[in-house]
PDB file of C-alpha atoms in Angstrom:
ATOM      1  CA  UNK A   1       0.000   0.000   0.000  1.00  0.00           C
ATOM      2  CA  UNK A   2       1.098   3.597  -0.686  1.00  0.00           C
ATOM      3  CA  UNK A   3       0.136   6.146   1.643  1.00  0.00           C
ATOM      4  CA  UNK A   4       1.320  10.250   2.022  1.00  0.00           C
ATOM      5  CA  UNK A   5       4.660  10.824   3.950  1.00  0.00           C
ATOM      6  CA  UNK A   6       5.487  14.006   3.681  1.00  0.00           C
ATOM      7  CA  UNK A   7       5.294  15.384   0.030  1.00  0.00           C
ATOM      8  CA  UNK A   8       5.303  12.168  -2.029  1.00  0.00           C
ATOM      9  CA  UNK A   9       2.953   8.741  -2.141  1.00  0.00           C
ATOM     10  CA  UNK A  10       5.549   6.424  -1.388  1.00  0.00           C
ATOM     11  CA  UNK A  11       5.638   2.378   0.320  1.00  0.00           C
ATOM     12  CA  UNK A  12       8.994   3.896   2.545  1.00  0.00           C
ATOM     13  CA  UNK A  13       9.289   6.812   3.927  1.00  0.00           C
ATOM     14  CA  UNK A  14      11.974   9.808   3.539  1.00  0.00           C
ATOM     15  CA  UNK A  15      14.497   8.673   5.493  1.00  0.00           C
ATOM     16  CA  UNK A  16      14.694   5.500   2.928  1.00  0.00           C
ATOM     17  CA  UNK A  17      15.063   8.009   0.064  1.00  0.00           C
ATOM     18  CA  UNK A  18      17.672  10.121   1.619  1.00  0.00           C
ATOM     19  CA  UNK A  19      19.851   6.867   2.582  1.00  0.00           C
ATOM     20  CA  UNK A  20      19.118   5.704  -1.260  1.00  0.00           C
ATOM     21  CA  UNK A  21      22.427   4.514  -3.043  1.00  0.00           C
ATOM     22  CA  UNK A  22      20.748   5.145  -6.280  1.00  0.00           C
ATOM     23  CA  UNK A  23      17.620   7.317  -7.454  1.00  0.00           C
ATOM     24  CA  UNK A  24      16.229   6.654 -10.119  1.00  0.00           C
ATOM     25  CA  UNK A  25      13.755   9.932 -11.508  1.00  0.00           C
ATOM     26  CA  UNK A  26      10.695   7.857 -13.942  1.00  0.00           C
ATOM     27  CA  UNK A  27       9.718  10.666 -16.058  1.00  0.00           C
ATOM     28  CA  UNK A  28      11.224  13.210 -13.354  1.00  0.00           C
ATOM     29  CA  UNK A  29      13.789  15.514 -13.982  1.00  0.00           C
ATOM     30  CA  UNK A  30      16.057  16.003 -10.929  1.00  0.00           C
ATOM     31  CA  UNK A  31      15.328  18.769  -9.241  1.00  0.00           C
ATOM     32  CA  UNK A  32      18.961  18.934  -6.900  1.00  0.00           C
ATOM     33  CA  UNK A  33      22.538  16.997  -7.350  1.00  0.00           C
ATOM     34  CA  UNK A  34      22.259  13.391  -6.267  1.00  0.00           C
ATOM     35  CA  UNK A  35      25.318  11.181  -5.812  1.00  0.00           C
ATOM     36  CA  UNK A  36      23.882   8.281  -7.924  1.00  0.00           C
ATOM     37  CA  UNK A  37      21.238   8.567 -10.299  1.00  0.00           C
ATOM     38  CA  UNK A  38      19.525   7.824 -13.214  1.00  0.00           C
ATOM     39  CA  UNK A  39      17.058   9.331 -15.617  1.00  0.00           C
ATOM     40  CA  UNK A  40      14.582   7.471 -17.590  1.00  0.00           C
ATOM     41  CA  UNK A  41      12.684   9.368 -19.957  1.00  0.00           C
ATOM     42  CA  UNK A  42      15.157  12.572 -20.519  1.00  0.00           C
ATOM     43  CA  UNK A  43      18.413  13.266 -20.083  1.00  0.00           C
ATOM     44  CA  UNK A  44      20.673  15.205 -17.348  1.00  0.00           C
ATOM     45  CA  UNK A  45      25.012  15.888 -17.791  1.00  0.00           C
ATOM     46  CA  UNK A  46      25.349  14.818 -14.351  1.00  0.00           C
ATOM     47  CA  UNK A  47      23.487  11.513 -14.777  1.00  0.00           C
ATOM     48  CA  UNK A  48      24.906   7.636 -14.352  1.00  0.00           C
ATOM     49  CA  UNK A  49      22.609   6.591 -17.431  1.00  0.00           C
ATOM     50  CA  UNK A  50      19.832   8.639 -19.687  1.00  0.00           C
ATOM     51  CA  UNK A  51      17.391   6.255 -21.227  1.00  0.00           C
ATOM     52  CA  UNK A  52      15.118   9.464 -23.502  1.00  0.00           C
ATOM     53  CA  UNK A  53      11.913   7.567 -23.737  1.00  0.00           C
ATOM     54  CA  UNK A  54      10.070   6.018 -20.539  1.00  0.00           C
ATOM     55  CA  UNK A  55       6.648   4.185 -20.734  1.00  0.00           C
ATOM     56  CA  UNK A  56       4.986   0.998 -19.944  1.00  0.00           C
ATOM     57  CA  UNK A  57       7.308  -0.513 -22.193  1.00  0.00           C
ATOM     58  CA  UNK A  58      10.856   0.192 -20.578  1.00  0.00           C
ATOM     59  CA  UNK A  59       9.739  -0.892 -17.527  1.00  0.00           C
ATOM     60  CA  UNK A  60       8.367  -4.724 -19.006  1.00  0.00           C
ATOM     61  CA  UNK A  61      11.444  -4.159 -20.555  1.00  0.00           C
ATOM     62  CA  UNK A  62      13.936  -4.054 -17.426  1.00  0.00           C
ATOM     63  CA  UNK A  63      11.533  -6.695 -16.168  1.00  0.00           C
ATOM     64  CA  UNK A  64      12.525  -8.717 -18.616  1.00  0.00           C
ATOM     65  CA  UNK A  65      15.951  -8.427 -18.652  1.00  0.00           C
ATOM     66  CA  UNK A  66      16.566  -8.326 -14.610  1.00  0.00           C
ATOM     67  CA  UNK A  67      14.688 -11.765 -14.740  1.00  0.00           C
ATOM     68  CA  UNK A  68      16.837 -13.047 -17.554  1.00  0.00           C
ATOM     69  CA  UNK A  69      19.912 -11.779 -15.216  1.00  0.00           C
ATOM     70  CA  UNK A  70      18.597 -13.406 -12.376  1.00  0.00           C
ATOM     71  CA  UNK A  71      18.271  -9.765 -10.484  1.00  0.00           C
ATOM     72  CA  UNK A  72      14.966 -10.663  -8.743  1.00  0.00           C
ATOM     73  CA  UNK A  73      13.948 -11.345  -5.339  1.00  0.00           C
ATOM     74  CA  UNK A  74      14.901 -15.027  -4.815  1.00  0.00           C
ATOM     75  CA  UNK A  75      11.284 -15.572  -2.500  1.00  0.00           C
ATOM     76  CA  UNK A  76       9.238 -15.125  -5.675  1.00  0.00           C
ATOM     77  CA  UNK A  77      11.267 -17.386  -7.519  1.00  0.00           C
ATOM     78  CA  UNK A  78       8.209 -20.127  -7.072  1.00  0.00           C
ATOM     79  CA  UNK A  79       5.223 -18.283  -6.877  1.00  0.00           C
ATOM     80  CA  UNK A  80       2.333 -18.797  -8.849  1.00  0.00           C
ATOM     81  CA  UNK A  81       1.906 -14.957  -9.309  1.00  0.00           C
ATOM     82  CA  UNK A  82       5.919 -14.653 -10.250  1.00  0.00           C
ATOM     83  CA  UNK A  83       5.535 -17.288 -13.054  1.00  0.00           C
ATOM     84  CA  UNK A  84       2.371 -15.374 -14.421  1.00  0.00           C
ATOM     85  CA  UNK A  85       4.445 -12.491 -14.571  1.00  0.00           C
ATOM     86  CA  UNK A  86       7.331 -14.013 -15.910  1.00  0.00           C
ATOM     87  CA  UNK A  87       4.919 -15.540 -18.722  1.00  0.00           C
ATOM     88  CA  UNK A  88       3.610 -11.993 -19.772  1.00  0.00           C
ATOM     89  CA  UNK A  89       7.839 -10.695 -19.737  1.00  0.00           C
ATOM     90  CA  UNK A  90       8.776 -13.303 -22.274  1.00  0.00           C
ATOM     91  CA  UNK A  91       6.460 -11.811 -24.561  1.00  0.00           C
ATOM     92  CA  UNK A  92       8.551  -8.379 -24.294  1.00  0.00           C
ATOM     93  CA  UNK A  93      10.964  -8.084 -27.803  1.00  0.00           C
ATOM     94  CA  UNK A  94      13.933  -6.976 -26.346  1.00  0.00           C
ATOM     95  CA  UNK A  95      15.381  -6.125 -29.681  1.00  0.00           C
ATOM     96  CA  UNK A  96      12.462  -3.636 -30.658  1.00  0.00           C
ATOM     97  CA  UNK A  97      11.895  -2.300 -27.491  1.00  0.00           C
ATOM     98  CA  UNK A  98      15.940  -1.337 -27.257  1.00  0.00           C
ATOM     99  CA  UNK A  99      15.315   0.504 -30.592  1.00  0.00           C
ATOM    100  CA  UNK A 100      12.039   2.027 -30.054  1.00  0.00           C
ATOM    101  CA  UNK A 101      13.748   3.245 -26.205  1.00  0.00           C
ATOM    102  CA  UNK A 102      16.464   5.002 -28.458  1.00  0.00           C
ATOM    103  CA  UNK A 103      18.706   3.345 -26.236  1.00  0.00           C
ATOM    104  CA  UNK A 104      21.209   0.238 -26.499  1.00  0.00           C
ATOM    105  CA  UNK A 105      21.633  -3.027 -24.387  1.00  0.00           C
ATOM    106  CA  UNK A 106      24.491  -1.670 -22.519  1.00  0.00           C
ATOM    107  CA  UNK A 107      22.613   1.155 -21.320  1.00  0.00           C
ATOM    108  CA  UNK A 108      19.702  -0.763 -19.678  1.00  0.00           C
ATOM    109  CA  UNK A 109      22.164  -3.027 -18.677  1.00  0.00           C
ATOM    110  CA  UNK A 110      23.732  -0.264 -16.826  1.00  0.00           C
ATOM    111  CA  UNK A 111      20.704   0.486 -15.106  1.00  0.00           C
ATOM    112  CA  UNK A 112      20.289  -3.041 -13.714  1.00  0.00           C
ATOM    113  CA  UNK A 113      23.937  -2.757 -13.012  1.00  0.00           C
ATOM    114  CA  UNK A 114      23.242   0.063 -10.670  1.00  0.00           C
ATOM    115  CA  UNK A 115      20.346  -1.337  -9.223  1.00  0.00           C
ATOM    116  CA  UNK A 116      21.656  -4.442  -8.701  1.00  0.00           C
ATOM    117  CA  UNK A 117      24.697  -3.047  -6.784  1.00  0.00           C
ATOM    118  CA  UNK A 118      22.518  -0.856  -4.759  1.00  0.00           C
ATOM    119  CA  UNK A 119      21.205  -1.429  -1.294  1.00  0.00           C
ATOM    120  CA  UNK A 120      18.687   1.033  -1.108  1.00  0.00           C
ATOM    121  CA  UNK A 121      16.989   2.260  -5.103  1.00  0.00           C
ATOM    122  CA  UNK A 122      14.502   5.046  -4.097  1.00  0.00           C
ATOM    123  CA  UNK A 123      12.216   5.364  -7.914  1.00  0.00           C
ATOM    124  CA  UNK A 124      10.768   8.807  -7.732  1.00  0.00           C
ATOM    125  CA  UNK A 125       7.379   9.061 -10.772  1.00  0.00           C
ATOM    126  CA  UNK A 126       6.749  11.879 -12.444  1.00  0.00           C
ATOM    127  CA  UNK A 127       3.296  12.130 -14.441  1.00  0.00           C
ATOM    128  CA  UNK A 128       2.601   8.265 -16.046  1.00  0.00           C
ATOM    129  CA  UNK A 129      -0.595   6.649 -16.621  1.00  0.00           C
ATOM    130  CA  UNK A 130      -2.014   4.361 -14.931  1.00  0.00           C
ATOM    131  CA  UNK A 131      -0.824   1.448 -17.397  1.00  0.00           C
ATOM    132  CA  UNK A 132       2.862   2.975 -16.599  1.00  0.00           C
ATOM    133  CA  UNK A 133       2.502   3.617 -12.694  1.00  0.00           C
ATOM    134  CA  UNK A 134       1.305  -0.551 -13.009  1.00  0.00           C
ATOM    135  CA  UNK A 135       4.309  -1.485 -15.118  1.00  0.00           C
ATOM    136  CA  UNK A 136       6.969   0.671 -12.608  1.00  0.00           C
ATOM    137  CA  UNK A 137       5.135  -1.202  -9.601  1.00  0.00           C
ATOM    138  CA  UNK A 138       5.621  -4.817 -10.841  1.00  0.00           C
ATOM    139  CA  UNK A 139       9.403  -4.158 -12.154  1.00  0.00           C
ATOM    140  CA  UNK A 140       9.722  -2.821  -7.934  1.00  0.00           C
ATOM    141  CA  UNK A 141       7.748  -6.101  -7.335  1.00  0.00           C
ATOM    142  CA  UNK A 142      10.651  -8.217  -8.754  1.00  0.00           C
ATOM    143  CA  UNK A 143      12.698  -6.518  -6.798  1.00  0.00           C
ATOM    144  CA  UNK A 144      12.292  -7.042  -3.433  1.00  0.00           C
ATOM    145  CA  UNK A 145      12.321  -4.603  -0.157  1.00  0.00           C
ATOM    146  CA  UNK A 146      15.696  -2.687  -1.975  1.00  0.00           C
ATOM    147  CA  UNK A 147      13.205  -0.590  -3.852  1.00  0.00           C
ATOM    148  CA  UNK A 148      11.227   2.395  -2.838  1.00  0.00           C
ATOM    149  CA  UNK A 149       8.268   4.042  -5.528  1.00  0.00           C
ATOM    150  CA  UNK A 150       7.951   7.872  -4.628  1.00  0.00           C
ATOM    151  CA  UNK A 151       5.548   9.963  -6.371  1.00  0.00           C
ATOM    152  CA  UNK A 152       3.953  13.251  -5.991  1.00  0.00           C
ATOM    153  CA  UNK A 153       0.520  12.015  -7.520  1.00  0.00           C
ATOM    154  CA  UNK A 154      -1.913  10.106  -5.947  1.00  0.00           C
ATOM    155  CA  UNK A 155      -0.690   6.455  -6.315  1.00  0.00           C
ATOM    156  CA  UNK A 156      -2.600   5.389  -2.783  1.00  0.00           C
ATOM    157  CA  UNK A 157      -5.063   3.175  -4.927  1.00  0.00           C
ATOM    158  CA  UNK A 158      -2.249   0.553  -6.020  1.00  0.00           C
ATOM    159  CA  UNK A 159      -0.208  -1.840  -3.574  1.00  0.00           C
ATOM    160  CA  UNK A 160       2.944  -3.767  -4.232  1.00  0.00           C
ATOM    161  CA  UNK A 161       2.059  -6.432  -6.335  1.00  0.00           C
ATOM    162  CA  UNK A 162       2.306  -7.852 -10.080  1.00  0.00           C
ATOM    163  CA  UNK A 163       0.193  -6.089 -12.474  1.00  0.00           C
ATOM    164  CA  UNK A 164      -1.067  -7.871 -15.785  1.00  0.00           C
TER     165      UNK A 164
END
């Protein structure tokens, strides 16, 4: 569940976003200098990695990919909801979706990189649909209790969990 802690929606709090080894700004462009962080959907001189173009898409995308890298949250590994999930991310063209990203397989593999090597990945939204926010939630999902969503819009209708 995501409930209001000060100015953002979040499932942590801000203490778990100031203590974040990486930040990753979803459609967000960083509004002060961050040790580690990433853009997706712009770019920023001071960024780690720029991905220009993030939707729905990148995010089944990085699904994909940290499942095909193993970068999950071992407990799922045998759930019946993981596998349904995992079912709907081998349907994701890696190839096209690298091209239509305007990116390249080293740079999302960079991002997984980072995340991977994180302790703490604080994900702040900016303005997605709700197809997006659902997409976002259920890469986080994968990921275990290292990841924190943050968002400024109203995201208190949605909990933690695989969306299809």
């Amino acid at each position: 569940m995501f409930v209001k802690k000060g100015e953002y929606y979040t499932n942590k709090d801000e203490k778990f976003l100031n203590e974040s080894d990486l930040v990753i700004f979803w459609n967000e462009k960083p509004k002060k200098l961050i040790k580690n962080y990433a853009v997706l959907g712009g770019s920023d001189e001071y960024s780690k990695v720029d991905i220009p173009r993030a939707d729905k898409e990148l995010a089944l995308l990085l699904a994909r990919l940290a499942y095909v890298f193993e970068i999950y949250d071992d407990e799922l590994k045998d759930t019946e909801e993981f596998e349904d999930f995992v079912d709907i991310l081998k349907g994701v063209s890696v190839k096209t979706q690298i091209k239509k990203h305007l990116t390249t397989l080293e740079e999302i593999s960079g991002v997984l990189y980072l995340i991977d090597t994180s302790d703490k990945v604080s994900i702040i939204l900016g303005d997605i649909d709700e197809e997006e926010t659902e997409a976002v939630i259920s890469f986080v999902k994968m990921l275990g209790d290292k990841v924190g969503i943050f968002s400024k819009n109203d995201i208190s209708g949605y909990s933690l969990e695989f969306y299809e």
